[in-house]
Structure formats: structure tokens, C-alpha cells
mmCIF file of C-alpha atoms and ligand atoms in Angstrom:
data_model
loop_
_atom_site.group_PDB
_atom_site.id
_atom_site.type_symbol
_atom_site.label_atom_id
_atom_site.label_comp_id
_atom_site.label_asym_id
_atom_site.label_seq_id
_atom_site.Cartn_x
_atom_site.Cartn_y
_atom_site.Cartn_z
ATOM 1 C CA UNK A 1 -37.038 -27.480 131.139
ATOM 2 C CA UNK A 2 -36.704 -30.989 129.309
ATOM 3 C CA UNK A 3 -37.065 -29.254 126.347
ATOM 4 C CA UNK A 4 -34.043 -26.630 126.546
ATOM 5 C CA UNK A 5 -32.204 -29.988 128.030
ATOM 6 C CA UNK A 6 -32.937 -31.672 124.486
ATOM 7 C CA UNK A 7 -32.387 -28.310 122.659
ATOM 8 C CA UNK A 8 -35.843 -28.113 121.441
ATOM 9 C CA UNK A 9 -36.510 -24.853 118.830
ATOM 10 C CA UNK A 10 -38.457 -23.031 121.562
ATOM 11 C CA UNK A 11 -34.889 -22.288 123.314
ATOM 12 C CA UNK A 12 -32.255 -21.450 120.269
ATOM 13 C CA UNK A 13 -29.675 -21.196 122.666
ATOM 14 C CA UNK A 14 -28.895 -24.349 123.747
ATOM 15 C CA UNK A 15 -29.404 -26.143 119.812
ATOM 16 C CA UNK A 16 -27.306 -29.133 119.244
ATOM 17 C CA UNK A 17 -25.905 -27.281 116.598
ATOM 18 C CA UNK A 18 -25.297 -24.243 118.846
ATOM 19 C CA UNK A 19 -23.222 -26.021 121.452
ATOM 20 C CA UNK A 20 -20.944 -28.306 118.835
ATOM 21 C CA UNK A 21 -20.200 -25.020 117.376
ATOM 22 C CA UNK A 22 -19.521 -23.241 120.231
ATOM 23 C CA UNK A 23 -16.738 -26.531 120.977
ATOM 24 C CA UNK A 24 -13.115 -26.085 119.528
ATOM 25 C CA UNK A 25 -12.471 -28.296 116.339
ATOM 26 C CA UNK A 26 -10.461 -31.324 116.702
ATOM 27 C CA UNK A 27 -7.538 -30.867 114.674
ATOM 28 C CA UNK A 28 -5.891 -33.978 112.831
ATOM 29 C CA UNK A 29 -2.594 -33.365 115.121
ATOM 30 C CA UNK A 30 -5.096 -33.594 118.308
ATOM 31 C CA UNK A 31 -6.271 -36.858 117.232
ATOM 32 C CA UNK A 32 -2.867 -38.432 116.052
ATOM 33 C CA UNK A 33 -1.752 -37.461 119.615
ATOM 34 C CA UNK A 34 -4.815 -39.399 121.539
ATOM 35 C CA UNK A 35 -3.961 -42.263 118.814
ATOM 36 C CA UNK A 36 -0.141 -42.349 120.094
ATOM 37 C CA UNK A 37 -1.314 -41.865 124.017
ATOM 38 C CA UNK A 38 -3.543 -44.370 123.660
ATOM 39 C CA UNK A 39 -0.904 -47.126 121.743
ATOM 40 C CA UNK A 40 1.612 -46.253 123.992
ATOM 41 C CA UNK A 41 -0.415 -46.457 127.273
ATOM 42 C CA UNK A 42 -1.896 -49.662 125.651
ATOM 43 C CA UNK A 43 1.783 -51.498 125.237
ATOM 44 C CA UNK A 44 3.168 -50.555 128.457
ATOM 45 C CA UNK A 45 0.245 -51.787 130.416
ATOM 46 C CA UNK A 46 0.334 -54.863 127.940
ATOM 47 C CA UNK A 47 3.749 -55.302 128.726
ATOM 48 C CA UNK A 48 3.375 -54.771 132.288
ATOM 49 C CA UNK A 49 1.061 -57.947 132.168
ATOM 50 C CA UNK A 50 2.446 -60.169 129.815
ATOM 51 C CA UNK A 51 6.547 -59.279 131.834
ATOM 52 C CA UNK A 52 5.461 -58.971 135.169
ATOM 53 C CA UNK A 53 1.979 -59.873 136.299
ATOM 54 C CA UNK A 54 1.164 -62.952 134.578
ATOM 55 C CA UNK A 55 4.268 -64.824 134.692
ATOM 56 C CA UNK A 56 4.036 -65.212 138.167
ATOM 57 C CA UNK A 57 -0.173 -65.620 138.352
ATOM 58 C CA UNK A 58 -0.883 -69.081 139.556
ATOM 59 C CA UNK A 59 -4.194 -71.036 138.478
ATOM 60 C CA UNK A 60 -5.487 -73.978 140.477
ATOM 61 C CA UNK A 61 -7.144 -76.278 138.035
ATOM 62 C CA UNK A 62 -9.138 -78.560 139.347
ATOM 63 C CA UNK A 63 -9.923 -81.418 137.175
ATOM 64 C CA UNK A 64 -11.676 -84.932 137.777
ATOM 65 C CA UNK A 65 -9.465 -87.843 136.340
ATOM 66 C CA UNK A 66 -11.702 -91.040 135.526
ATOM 67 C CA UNK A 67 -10.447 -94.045 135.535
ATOM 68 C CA UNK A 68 -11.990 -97.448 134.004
ATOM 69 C CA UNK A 69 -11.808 -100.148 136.927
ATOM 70 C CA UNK A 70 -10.963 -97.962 139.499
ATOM 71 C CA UNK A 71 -11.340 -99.600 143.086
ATOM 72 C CA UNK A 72 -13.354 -98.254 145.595
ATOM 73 C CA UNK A 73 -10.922 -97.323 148.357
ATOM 74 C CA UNK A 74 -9.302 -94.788 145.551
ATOM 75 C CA UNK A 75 -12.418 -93.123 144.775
ATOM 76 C CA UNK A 76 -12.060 -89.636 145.899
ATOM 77 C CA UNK A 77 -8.137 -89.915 145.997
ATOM 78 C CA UNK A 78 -6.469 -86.718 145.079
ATOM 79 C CA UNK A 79 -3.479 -85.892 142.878
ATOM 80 C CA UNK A 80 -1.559 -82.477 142.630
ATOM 81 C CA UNK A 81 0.747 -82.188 139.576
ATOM 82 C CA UNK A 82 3.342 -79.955 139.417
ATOM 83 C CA UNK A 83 5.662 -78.552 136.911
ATOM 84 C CA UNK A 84 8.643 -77.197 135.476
ATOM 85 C CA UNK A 85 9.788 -74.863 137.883
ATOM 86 C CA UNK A 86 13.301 -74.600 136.553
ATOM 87 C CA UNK A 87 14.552 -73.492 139.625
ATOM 88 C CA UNK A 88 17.869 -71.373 138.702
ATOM 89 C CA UNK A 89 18.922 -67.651 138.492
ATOM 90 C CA UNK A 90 15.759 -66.789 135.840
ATOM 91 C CA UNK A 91 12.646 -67.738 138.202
ATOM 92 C CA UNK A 92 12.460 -65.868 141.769
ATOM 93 C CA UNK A 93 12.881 -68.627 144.671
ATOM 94 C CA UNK A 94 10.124 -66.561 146.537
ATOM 95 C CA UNK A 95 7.574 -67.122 143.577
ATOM 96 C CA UNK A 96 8.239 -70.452 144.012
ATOM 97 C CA UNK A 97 7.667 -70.738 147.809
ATOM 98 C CA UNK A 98 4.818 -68.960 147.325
ATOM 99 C CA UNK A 99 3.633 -71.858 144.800
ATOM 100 C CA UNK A 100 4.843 -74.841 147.147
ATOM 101 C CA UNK A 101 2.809 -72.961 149.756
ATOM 102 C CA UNK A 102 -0.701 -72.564 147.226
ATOM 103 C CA UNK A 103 0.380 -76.435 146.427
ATOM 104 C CA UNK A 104 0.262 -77.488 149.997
ATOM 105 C CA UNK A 105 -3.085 -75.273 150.797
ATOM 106 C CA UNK A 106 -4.887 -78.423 148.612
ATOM 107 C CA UNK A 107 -3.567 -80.930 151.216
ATOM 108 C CA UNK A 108 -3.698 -84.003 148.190
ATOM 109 C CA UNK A 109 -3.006 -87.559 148.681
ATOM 110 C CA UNK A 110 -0.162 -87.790 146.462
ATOM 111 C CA UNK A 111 2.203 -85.009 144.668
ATOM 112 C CA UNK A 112 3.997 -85.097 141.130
ATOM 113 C CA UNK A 113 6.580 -83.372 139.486
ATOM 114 C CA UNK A 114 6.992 -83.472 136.097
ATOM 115 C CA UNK A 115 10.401 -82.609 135.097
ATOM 116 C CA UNK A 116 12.392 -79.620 134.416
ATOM 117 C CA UNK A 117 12.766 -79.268 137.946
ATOM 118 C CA UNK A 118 16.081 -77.088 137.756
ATOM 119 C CA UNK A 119 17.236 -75.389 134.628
ATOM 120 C CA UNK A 120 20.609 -76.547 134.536
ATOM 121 C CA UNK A 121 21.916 -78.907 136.564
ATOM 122 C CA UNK A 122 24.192 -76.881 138.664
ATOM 123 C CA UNK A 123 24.795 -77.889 142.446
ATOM 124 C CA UNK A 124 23.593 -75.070 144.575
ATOM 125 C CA UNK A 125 20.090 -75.148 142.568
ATOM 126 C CA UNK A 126 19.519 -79.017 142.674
ATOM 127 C CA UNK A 127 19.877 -78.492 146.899
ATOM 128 C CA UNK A 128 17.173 -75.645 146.304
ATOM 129 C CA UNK A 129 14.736 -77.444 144.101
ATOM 130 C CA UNK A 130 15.155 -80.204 146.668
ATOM 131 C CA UNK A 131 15.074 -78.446 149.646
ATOM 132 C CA UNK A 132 11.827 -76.500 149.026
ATOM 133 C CA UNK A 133 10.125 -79.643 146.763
ATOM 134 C CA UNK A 134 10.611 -81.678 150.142
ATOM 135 C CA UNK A 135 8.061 -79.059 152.008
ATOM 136 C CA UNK A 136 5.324 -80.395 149.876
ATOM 137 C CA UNK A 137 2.726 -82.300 152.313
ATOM 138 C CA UNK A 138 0.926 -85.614 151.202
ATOM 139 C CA UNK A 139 0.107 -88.826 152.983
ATOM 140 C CA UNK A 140 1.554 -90.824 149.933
ATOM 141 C CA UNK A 141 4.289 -88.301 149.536
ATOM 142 C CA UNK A 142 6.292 -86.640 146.479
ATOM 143 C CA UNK A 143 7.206 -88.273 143.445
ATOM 144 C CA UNK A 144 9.302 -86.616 140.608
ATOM 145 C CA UNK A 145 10.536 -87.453 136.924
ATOM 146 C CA UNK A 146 12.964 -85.759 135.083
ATOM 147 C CA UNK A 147 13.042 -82.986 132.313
ATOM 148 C CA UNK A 148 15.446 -81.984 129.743
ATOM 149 C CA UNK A 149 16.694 -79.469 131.325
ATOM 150 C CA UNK A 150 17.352 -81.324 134.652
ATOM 151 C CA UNK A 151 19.318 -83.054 131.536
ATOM 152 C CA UNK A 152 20.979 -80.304 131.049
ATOM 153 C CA UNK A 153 19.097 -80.382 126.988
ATOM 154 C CA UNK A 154 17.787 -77.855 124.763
ATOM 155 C CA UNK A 155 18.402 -80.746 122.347
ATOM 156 C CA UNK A 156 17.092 -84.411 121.585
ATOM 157 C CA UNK A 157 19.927 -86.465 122.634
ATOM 158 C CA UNK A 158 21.946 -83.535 124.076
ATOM 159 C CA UNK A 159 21.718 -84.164 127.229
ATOM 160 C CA UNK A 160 24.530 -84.300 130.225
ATOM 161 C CA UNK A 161 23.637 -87.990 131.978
ATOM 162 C CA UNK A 162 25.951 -87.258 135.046
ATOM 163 C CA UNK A 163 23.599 -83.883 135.641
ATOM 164 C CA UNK A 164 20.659 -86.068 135.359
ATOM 165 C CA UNK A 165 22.171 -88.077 137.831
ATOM 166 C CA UNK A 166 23.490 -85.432 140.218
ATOM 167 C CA UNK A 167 19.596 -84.062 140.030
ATOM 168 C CA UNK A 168 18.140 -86.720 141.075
ATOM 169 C CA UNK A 169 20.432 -87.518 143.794
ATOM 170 C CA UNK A 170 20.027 -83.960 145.284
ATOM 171 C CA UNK A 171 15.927 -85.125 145.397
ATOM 172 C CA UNK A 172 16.276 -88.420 146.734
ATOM 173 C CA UNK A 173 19.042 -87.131 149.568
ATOM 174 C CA UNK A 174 15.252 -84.950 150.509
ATOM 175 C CA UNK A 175 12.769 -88.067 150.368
ATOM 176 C CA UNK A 176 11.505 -87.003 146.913
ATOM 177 C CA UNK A 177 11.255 -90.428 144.916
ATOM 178 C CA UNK A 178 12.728 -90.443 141.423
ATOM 179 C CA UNK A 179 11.515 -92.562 139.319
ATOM 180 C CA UNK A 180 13.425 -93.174 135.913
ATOM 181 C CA UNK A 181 11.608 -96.148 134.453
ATOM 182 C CA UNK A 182 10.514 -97.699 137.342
ATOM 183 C CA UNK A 183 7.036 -97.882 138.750
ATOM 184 C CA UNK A 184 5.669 -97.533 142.119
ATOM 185 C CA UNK A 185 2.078 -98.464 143.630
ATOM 186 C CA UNK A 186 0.005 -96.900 146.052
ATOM 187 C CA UNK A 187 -1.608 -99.558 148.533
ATOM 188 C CA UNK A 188 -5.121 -98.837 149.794
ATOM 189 C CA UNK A 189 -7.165 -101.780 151.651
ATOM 190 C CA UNK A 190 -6.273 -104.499 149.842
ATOM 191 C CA UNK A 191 -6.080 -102.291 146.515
ATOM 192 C CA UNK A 192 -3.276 -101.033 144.247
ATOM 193 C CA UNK A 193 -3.251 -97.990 142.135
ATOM 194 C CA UNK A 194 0.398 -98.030 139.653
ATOM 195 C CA UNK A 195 2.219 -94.891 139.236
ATOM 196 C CA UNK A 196 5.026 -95.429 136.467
ATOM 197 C CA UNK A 197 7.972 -93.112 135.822
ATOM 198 C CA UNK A 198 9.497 -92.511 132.890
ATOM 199 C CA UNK A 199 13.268 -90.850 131.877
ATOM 200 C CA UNK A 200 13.581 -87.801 129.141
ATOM 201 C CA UNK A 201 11.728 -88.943 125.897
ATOM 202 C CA UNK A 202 14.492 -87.370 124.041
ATOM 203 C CA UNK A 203 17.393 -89.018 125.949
ATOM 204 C CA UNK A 204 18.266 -92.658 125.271
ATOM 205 C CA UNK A 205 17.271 -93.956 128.848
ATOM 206 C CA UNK A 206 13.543 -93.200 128.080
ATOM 207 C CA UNK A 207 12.653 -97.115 128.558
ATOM 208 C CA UNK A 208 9.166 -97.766 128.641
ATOM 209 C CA UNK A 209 9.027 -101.813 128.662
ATOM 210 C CA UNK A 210 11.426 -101.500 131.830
ATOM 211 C CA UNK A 211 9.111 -99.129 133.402
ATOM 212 C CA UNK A 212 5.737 -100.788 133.135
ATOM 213 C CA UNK A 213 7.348 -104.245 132.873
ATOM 214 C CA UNK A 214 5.977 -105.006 136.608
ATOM 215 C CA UNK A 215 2.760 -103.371 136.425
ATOM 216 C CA UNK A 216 -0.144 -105.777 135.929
ATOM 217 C CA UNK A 217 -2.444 -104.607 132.959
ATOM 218 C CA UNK A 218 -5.761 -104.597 134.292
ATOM 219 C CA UNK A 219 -5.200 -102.429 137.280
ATOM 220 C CA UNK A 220 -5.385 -98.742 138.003
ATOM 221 C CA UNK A 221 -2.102 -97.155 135.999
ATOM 222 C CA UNK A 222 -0.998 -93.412 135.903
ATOM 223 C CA UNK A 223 2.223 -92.324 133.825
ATOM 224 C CA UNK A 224 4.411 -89.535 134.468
ATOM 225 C CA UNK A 225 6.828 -88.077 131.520
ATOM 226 C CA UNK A 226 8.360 -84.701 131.200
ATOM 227 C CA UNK A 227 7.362 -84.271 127.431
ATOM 228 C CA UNK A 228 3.572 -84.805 125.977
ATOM 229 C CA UNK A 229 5.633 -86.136 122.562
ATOM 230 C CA UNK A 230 6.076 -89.526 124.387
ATOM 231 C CA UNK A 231 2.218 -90.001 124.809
ATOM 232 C CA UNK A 232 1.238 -91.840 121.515
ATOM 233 C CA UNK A 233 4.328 -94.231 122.543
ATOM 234 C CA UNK A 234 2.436 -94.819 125.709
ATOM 235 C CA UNK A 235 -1.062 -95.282 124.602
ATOM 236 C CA UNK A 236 -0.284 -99.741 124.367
ATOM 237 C CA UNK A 237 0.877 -99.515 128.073
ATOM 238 C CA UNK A 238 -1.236 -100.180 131.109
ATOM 239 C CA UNK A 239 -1.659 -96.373 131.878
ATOM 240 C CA UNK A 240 -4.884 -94.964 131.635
ATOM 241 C CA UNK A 241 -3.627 -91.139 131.862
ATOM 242 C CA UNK A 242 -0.596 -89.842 131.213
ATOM 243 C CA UNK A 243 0.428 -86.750 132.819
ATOM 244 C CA UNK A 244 3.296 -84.533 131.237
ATOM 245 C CA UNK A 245 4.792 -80.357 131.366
ATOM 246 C CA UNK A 246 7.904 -79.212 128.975
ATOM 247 C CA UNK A 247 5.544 -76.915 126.949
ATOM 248 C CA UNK A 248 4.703 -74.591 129.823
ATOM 249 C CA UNK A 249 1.360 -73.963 127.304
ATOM 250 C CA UNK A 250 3.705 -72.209 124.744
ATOM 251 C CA UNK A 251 4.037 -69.302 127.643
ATOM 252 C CA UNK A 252 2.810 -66.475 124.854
ATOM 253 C CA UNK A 253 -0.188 -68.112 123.402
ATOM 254 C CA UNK A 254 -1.792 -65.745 120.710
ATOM 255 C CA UNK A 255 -5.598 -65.491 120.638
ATOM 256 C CA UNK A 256 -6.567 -67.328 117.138
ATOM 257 C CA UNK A 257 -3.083 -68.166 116.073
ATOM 258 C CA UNK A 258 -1.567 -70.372 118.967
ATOM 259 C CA UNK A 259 1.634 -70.221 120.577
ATOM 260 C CA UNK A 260 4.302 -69.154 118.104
ATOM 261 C CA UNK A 261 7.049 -71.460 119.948
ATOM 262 C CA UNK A 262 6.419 -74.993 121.290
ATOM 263 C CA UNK A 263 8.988 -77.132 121.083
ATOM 264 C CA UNK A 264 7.223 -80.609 120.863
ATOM 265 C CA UNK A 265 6.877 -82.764 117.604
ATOM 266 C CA UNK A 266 3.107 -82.925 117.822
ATOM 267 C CA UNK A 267 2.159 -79.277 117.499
ATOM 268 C CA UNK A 268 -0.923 -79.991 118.734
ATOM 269 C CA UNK A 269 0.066 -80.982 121.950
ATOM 270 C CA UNK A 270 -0.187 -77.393 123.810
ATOM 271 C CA UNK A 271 -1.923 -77.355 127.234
ATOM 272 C CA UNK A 272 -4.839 -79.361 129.037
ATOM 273 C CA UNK A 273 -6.309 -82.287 128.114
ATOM 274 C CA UNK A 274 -6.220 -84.720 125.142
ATOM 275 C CA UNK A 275 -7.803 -87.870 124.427
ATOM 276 C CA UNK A 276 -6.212 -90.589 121.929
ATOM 277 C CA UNK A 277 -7.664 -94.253 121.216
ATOM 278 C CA UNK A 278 -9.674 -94.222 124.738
ATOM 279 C CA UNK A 279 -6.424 -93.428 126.685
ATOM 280 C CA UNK A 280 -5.858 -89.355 128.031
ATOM 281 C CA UNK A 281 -3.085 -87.358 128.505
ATOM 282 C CA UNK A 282 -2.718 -84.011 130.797
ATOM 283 C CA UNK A 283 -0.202 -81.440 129.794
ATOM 284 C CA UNK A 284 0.245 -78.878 132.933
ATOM 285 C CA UNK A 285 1.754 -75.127 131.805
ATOM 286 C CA UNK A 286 4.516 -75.529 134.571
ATOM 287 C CA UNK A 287 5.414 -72.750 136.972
ATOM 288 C CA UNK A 288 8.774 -71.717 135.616
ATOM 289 C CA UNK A 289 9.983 -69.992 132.190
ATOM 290 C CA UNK A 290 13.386 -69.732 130.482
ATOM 291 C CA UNK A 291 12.189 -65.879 129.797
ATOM 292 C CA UNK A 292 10.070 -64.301 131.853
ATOM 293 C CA UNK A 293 6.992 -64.008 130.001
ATOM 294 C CA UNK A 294 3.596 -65.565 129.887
ATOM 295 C CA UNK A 295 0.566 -64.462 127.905
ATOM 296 C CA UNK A 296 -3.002 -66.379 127.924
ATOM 297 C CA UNK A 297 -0.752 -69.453 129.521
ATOM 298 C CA UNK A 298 -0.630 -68.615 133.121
ATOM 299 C CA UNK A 299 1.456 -70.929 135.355
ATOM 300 C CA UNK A 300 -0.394 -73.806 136.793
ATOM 301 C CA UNK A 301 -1.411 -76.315 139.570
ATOM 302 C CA UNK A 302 -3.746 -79.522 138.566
ATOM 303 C CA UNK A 303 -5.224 -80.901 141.241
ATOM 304 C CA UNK A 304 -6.586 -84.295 140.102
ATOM 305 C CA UNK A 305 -9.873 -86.254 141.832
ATOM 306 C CA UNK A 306 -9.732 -89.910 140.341
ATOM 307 C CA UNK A 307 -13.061 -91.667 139.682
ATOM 308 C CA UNK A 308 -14.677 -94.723 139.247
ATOM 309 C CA UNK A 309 -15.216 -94.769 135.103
HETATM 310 FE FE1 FE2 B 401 10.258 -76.636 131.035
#
């Protein structure tokens, strides 16, 4: 029996040779067809990902952020950074409950936002951004910088100061604290940890002597800007990481070629972290888009545990 199986010579009938000849001959029409099928099934199930399933795919990154000096009562403390949402007509409001709600599931110490929080700076959107960025949960609370496009900017130095203004009204009227070059610190028995805030890099309010001007050098410093292009201007200030968005990780980032966009001077400067003369910056991909598409960049939240160094 195992021999017929194999087509041995002591049963002719079922020879390898009998039974391919015995099968019709593919024809080169018949395989062009499979070809197209296949490339045509192949895109549209491509598409369907890169369109509609990863855009909206959040990743929790969880990421431990060490920090030289760092006193004891912060050890452990926990940081969630958020992103460039752009809330507006392009990104679903539900997608972005459904990210407040993941956001809140990590019950941190502290939230960020880092900038682009609407994508224009029209009324009925700055009460929504606000409105839903105020249901984020922390014992130290929310704290928010602003993007370009809360500057109403797709530009450096294009941007509308009175919708910069009206933005971060519409978050402080909601308990969010803005901070546009100004610092803030977190006090934990008889210790300080320094958040600092800074305005657009590409406006002309981006300020960094006001903003750190208060914040004494040896202690515990974080800085938040919307744009990782600001970092090497950042690396002689107190701050010991620097966490920033506006790339959103290039949002279609091609396997050994990059992102083809990314509008940042240093085109290094893509996603994750980077390390420059001892001090480290953190670029999150965001949860928004201007388009809706995202390939190998899925939308994230960084959850941050700081460290003794
Ligand atoms: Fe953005």
C-alpha cells in the first residue's frame, strides 16, 4: 500500500508521471489570472489596513524614563503622554473617547499633551478637545502644550496667535493647565520634580530662558514641546528628557526606506527614543492624522515609569 501511495513501479497506475499527466496544463492566461487575483486581493486587503484598521489601532508603550538625581518619593511615579489628536472633522470623536478611555485604564500620576490638540482652531472643536481631555484621571492632573496646528500652522511662522490663544482658553475654562513657557513642579514629601512648557518651536513665542528661568538646575526636570526640532535647543537646559509629537512617526513608514513625509528639520527625528550629549528625548506617534492613514506607525500611548539613574 505505501508503495502505490509513493507510485512505486510495481503499481504503473498511480506513477508520478501518470497522475501530472492525467492533470490539465496550466495555460499562461490561467496563471496571469491567479497573478492579477492575487495583486488585487493583496492591495485591497493592504488598503483595508493601512485606511481603516491601523489608523485607529492604539499601542500602549510602556517605557521606563531614568532620571540622574531622582528623589526617592518619585521613584515609581508614572507619566502618560499623549498626542496630537487633532480633534476636528478628519479624526472620529468616538476613536478618540475610546483612546481617553485606554488612557485612563493606566490610572498614571500625571498626564501630558503634546500639542496639536485640535486641527484648526475653530470654536466648537476647542470645547470638544477640552471637554473630553478634561475626563483624563490623574492625582497630579492634565497638563498640555501647544502644536502648530492648535496655531492654526502648516508653516514656520504662519501661525494665527489669537487661535493659539482661543485654544488654550477653551483647555484652561476645563482645568487642563497650559503651559506656554512657564514651568510647573510636582511636590512630593519635601521633594520637587519640574515640568516645563514650552510654545510652538516654529512660532516666535517659543521662549525657552522664560520657561526654565525658575527651575533650579540640579533638580528633577521634564520638558514638553510639540515639535522634536526644538530638542538640540534644549539639551543646555535643566531638563533631563524632553518629550515631543508633530511627526505622528511619519504615519506611512516604509520598511527599509523610512517615512517618505516628515516634516521636521532633523530627518532623523521620526518616532521613539533618542539620546543626544547625555540628555533624551521621546517623540510619541500621536493619535490623530491630517489623512487617514497609518502604516508601520500605529497611533500611540507612552506610559512613562521614572527612575532613580
Ligand atoms: Fe500633529
Amino acid at each position: 500500500m505505501l508503495n502505490e501511495i509513493k507510485g512505486s513501479s510495481e503499481a504503473p497506475g498511480y506513477t508520478r508521471e501518470a497522475i501530472s499527466s492525467s492533470l490539465p496544463k496550466p495555460t499562461r492566461r490561467g496563471i496571469l489570472r491567479k497573478l492579477l487575483y492575487g495583486g488585487v486581493a493583496g492591495t485591497l486587503s493592504g488598503a483595508v489596513y493601512t485606511f481603516g484598521i491601523e489608523p485607529i489601532w492604539i499601542q500602549i508603550i510602556e517605557k521606563p524614563m531614568p532620571i540622574p538625581g531622582l528623589p526617592k518619593p518619585f521613584d515609581g511615579f508614572r507619566l502618560v503622554q499623549l498626542s496630537d489628536p487633532h480633534f476636528g472633522s478628519e479624526v472620529p470623536y468616538e476613536y478618540l473617547s475610546r483612546c481617553i478611555l485606554e488612557a485612563n485604564r493606566l490610572n498614571p500620576d500625571l498626564f501630558v499633551v503634546t500639542g496639536d490638540i485640535v486641527q484648526h482652531g475653530q470654536n466648537q472643536w476647542n470645547e470638544a478637545a477640552a471637554t473630553l481631555l478634561s475626563s483624563l484621571r490623574a492625582r497630579h492632573g492634565v497638563l498640555a502644550v501647544l502644536g502648530n496646528h492648535d496655531w492654526s500652522s502648516y508653516a514656520l511662522g504662519r501661525g494665527i496667535a489669537w487661535r493659539a490663544d482661543r485654544v488654550a482658553d477653551a483647555l484652561r475654562a476645563k482645568g487642563i493647565v497650559v503651559l506656554r513657557n512657564e514651568a510647573i513642579h510636582i511636590h512630593r514629601d519635601g521633594a520637587d520634580l519640574h515640568i516645563v512648557g514650552l510654545d510652538d518651536y516654529w512660532e516666535d513665542r517659543f521662549e525657552p530662558e522664560t520657561a526654565f528661568s525658575h527651575v533650579p538646575p540640579a533638580e528633577p526636570c521634564i520638558a514638553l514641546v510639540h515639535q522634536p526640532d526644538a530638542f538640540p535647543e534644549l539639551l543646555d537646559t535643566p531638563a533631563c528628557w524632553v518629550l515631543a509629537g508633530h511627526t505622528h512617526g511619519g504615519q506611512v513608514n516604509l520598511p527599509w526606506y523610512g517615512p517618505p513625509l516628515l516634516p521636521v528639520r532633523h530627518k532623523q527625528f521620526v518616532a521613539g527614543h533618542y539620546q543626544l550629549s547625555g540628555k533624551n528625548l521621546y517623540i510619541n506617534r500621536g493619535l490623530g492624522w491630517l489623512k487617514r492613514v497609518r502604516f508601520n506607525a500605529r497611533p500611540e500611548i507612552t506610559e512613562f515609569t521614572l527612575r532613580p539613574e
